mmCIF file of C-alpha atoms (C1' of nucleotides) in Angstrom:
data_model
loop_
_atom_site.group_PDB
_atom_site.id
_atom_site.type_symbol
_atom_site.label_atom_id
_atom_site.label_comp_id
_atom_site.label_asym_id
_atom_site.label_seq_id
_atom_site.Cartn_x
_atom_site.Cartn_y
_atom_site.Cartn_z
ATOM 1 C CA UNK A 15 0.000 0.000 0.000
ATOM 2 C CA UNK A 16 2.837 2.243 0.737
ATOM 3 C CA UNK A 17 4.039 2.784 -2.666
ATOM 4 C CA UNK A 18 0.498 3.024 -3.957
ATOM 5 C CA UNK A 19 -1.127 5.127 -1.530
ATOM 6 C CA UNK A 20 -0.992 8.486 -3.811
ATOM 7 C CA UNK A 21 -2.799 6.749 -6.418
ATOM 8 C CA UNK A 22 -5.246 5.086 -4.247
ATOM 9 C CA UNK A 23 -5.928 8.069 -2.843
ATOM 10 C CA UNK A 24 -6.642 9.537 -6.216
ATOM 11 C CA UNK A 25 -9.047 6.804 -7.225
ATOM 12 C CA UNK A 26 -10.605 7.709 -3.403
ATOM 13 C CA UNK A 27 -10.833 10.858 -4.465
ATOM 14 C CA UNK A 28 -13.092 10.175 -7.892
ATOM 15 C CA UNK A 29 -15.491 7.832 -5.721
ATOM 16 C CA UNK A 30 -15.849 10.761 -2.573
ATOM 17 C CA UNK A 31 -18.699 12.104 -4.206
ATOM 18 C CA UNK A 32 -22.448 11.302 -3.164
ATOM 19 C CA UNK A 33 -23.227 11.687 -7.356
ATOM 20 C CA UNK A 34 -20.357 9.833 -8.299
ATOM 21 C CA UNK A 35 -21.373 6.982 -5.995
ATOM 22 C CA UNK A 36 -25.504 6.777 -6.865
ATOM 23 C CA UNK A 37 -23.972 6.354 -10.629
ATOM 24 C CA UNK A 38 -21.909 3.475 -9.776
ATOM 25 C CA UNK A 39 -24.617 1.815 -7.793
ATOM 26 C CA UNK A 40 -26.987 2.342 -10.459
ATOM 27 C CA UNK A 41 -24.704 1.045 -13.428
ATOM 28 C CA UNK A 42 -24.228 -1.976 -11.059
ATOM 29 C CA UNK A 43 -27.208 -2.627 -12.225
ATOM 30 C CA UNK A 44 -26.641 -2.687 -15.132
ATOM 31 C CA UNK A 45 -25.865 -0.326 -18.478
ATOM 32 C CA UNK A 46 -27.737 2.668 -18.523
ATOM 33 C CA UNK A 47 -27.878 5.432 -20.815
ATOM 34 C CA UNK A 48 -27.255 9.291 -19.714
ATOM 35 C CA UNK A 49 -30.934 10.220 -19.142
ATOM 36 C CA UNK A 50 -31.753 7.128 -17.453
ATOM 37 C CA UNK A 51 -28.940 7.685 -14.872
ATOM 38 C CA UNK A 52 -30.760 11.097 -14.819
ATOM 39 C CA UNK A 53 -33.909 10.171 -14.260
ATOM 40 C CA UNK A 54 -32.748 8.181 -11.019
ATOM 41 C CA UNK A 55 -30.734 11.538 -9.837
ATOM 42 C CA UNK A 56 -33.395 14.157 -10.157
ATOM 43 C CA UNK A 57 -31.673 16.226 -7.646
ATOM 44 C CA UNK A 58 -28.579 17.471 -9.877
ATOM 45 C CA UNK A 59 -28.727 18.899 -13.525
ATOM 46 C CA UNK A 60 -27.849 17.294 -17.261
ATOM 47 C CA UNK A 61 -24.686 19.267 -17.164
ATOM 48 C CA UNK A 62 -23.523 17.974 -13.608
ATOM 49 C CA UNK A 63 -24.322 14.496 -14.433
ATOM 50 C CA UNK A 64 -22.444 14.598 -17.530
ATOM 51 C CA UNK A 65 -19.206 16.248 -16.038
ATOM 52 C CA UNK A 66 -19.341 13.778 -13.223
ATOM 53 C CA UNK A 67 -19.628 10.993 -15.992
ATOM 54 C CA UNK A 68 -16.688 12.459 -17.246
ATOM 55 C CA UNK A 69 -14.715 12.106 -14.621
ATOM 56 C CA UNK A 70 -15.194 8.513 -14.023
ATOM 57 C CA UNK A 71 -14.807 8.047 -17.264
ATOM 58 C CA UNK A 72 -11.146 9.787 -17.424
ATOM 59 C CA UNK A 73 -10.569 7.888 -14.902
ATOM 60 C CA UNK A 74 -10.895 4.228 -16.536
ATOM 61 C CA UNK A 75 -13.628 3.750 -14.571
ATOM 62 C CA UNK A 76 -16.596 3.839 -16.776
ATOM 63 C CA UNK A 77 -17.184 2.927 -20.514
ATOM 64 C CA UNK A 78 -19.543 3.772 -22.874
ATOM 65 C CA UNK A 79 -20.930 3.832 -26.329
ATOM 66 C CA UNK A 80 -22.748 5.398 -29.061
ATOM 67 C CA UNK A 81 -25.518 4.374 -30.197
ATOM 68 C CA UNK A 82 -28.030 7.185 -32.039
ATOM 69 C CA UNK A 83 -28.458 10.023 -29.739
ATOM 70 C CA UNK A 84 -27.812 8.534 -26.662
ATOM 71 C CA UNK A 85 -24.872 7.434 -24.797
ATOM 72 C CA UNK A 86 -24.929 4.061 -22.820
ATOM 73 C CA UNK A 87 -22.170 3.799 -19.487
ATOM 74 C CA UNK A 88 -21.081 0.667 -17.670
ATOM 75 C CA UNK A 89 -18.510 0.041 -15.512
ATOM 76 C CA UNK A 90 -15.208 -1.004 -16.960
ATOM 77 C CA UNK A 91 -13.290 -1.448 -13.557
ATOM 78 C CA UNK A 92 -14.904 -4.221 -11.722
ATOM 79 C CA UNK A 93 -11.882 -3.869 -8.954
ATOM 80 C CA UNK A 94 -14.519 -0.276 -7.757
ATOM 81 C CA UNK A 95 -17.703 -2.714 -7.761
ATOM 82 C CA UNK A 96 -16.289 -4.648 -4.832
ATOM 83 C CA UNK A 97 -15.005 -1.536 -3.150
ATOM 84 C CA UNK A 98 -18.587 -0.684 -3.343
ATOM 85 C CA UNK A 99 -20.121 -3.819 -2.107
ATOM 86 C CA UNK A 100 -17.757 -3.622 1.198
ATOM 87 C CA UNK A 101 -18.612 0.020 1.504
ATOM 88 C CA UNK A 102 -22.486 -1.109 0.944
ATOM 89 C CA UNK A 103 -22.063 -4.354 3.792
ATOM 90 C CA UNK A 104 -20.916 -1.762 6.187
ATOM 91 C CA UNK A 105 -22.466 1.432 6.115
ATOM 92 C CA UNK A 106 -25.785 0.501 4.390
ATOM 93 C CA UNK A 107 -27.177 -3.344 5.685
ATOM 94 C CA UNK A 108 -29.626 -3.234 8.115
ATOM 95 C CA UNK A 109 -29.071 -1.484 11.658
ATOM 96 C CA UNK A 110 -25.863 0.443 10.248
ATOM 97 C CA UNK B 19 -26.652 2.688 -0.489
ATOM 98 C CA UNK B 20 -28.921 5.630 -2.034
ATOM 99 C CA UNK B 21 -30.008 7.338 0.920
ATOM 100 C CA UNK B 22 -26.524 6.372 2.858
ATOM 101 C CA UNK B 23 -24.738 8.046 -0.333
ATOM 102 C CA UNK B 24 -23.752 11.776 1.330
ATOM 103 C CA UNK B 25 -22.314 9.901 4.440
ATOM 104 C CA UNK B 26 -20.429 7.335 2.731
ATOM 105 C CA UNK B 27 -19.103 10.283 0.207
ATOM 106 C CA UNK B 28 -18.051 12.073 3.713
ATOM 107 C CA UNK B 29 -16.012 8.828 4.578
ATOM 108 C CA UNK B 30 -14.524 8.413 1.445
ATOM 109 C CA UNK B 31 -13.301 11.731 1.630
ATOM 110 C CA UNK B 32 -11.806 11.248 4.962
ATOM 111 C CA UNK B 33 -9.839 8.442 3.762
ATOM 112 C CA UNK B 34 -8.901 10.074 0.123
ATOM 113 C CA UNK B 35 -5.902 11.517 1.142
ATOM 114 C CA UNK B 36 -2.491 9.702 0.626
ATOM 115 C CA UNK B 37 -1.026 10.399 4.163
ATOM 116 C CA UNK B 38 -4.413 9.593 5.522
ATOM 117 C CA UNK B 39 -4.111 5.991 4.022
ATOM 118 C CA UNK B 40 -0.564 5.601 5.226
ATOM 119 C CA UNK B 41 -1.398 6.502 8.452
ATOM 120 C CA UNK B 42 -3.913 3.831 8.639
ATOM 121 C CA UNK B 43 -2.274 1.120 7.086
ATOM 122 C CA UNK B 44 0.763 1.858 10.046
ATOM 123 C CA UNK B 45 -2.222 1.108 12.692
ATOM 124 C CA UNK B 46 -3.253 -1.281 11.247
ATOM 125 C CA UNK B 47 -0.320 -3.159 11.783
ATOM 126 C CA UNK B 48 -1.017 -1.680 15.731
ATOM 127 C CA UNK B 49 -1.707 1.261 17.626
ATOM 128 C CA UNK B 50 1.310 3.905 17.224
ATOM 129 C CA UNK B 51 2.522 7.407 19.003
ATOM 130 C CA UNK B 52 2.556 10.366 16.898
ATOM 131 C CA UNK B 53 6.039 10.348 16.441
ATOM 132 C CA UNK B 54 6.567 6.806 15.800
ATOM 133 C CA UNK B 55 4.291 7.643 12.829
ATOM 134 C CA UNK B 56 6.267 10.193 11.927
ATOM 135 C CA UNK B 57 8.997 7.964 11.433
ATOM 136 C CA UNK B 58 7.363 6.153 9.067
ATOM 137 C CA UNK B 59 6.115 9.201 7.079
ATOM 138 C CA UNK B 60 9.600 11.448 6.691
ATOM 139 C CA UNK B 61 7.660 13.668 4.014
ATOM 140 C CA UNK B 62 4.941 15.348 6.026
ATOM 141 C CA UNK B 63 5.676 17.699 8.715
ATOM 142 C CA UNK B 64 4.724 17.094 12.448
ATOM 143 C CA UNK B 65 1.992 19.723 12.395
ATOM 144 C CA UNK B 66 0.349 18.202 9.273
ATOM 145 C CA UNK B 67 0.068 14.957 10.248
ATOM 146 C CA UNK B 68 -1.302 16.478 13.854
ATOM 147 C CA UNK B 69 -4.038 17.760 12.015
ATOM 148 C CA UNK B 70 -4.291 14.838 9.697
ATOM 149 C CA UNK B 71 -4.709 12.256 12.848
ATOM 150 C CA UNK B 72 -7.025 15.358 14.157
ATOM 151 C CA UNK B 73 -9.391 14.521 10.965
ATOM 152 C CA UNK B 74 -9.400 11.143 11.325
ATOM 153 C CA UNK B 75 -10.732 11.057 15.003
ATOM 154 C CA UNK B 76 -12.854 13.717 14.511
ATOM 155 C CA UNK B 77 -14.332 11.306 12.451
ATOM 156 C CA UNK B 78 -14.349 8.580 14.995
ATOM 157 C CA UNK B 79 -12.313 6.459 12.562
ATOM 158 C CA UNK B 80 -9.124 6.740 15.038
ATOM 159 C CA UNK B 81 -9.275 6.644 19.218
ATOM 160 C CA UNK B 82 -6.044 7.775 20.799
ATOM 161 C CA UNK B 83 -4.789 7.635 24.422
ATOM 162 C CA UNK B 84 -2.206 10.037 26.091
ATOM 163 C CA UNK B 85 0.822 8.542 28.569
ATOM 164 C CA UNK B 86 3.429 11.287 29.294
ATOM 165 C CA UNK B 87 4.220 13.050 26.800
ATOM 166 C CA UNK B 88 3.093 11.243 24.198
ATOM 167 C CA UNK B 89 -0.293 10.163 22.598
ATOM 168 C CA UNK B 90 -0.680 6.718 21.223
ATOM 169 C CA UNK B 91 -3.245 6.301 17.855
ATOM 170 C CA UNK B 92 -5.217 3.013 17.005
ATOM 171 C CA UNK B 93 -7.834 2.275 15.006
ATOM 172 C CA UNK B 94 -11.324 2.575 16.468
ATOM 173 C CA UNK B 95 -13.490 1.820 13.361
ATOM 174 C CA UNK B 96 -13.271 -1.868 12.365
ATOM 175 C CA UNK B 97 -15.138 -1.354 9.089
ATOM 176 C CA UNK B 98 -12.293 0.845 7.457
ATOM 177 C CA UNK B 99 -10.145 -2.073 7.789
ATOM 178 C CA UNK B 100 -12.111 -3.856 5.783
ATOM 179 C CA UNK B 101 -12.563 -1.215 2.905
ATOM 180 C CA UNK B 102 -8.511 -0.915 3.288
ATOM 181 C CA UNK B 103 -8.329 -4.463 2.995
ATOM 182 C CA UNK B 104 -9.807 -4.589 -0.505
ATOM 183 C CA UNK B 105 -8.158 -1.864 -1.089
ATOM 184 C CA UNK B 106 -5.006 -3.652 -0.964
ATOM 185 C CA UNK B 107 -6.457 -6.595 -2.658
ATOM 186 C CA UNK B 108 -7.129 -5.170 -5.607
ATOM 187 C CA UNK B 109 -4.545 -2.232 -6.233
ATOM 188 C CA UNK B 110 -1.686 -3.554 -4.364
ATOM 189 C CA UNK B 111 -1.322 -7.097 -4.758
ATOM 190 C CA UNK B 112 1.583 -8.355 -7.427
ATOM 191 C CA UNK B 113 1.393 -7.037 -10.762
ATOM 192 C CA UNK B 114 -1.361 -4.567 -10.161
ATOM 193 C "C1'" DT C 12 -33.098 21.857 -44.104
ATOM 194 C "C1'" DA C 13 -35.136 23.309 -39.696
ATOM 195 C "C1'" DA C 14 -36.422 22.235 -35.131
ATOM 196 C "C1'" DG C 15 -36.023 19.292 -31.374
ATOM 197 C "C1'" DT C 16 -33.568 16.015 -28.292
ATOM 198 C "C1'" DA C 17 -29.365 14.049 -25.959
ATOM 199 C "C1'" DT C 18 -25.111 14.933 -24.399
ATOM 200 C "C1'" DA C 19 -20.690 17.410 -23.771
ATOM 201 C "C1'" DT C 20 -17.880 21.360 -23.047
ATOM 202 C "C1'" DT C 21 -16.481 25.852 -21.389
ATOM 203 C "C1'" DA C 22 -15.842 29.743 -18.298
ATOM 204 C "C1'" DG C 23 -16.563 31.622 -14.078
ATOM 205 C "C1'" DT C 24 -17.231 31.282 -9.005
ATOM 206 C "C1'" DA C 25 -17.892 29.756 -4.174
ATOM 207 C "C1'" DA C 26 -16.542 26.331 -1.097
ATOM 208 C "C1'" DT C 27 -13.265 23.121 0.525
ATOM 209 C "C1'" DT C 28 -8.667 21.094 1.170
ATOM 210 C "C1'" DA C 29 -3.875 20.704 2.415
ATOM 211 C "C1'" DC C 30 -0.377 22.915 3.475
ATOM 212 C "C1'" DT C 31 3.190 26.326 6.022
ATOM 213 C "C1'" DT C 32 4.534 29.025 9.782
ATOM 214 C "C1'" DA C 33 4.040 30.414 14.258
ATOM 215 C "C1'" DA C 34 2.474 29.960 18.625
ATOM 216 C "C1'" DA C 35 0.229 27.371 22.411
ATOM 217 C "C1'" DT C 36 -0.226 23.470 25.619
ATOM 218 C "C1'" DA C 37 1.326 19.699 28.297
ATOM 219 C "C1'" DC C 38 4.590 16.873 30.201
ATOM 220 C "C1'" DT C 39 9.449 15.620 31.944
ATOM 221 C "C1'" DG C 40 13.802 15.651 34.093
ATOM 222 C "C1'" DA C 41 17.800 18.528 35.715
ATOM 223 C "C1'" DT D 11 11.462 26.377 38.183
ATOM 224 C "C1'" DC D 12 13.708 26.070 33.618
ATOM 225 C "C1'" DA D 13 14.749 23.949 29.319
ATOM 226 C "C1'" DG D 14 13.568 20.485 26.318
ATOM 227 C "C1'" DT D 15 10.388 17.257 24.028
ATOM 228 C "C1'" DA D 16 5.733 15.854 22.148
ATOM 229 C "C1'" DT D 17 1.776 17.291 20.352
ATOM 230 C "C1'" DT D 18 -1.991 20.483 19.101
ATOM 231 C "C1'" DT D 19 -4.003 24.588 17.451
ATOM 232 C "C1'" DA D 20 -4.612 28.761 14.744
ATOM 233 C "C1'" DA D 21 -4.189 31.896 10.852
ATOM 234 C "C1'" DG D 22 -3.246 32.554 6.269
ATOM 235 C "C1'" DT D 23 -2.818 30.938 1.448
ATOM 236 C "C1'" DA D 24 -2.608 28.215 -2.909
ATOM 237 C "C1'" DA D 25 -4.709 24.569 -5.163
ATOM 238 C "C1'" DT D 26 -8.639 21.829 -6.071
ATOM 239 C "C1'" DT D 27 -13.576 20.765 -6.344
ATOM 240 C "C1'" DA D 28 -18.403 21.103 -7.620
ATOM 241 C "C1'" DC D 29 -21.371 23.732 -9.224
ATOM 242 C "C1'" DT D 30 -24.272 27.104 -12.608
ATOM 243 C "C1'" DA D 31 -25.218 29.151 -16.861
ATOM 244 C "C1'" DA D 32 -24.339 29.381 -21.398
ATOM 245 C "C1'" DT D 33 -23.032 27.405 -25.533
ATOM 246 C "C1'" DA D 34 -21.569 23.712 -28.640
ATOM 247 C "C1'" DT D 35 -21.971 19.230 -30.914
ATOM 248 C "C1'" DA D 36 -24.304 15.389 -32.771
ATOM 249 C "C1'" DC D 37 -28.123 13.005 -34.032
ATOM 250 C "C1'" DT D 38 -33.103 12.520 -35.533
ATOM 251 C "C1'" DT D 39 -37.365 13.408 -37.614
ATOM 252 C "C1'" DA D 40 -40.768 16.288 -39.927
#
DNA sequence: TAAGTATATTAGTAATTACTTAAATACTGA
DNA sequence: TCAGTATTTAAGTAATTACTAATATACTTA
């Protein structure tokens, strides 16, 4: 961990956002396109969403693709769905 | 994970920082006095890793005990070992 | 081609973070 | 009590973040 701590703290850093993390718990649902993710997040606008997306996405985190006018994301790093499911056992199940 | 998603973004925060991460890795291996962690981190000065341990029990993630003059560190909250833990797993094993 | 929809990008700004420097507090041993 | 050691706290500042508002791009359909 020593060596890597600057970059884990950068990936930290990407996931430390209450946005960032509702779009990775929705796309582990599944693929879903930009207004869908929006539709689950009515609290923040298109242009929030999308620069949030971004970031994920810069960060090898996310994928997506083309397809007509929309745009579809997944996740691309399955290493941050099991950060999420340890960060979901403990500070979401039950009496937590 | 939804409604949880502010306070786990707080965490996250808390723990984005690389000095943050090697401070807890170091008590993770057992509680520690300031200094000794100093030792261990030559690249931060004394007052910013005072008010980096400061964070961390603010946040109830460390508990710390005075004896003479100086204060011993440990980890209080179980559940960040665990999100360190895959932490490791994944970004620091072998050829990650 | 024009108008509408989906998404991304840009520029500007307020809030937050991480640091440095300096000083304060608390303990110890001569 | 004085000097030294360990640690914390406070004030100021530069860098970073997350947003809004406006605009741009790309696609679709009439």
């Amino acid at each position: 961990m020593e060596r890597r701590a600057k970059q884990i703290a950068e990936l930290l850093k990407v996931l430390a956002n209450e946005y960032r993390l509702l779009i990775l718990c929705e796309l582990n649902k599944g693929p879903k396109t930009v207004s869908g993710l929006g539709e689950k997040m009515p609290n923040i606008t298109q242009s929030a969403l999308s620069q949030h997306l971004a970031l994920l996405k810069a960060q090898g985190i996310l994928d997506f693709s083309k397809s007509g006018q929309s745009v579809t994301y997944s996740i691309a790093d399955h290493r941050v769905e099991e950060v999420m499911s340890v960060l979901k056992k403990h500070y979401c199940d039950k009496e937590n």
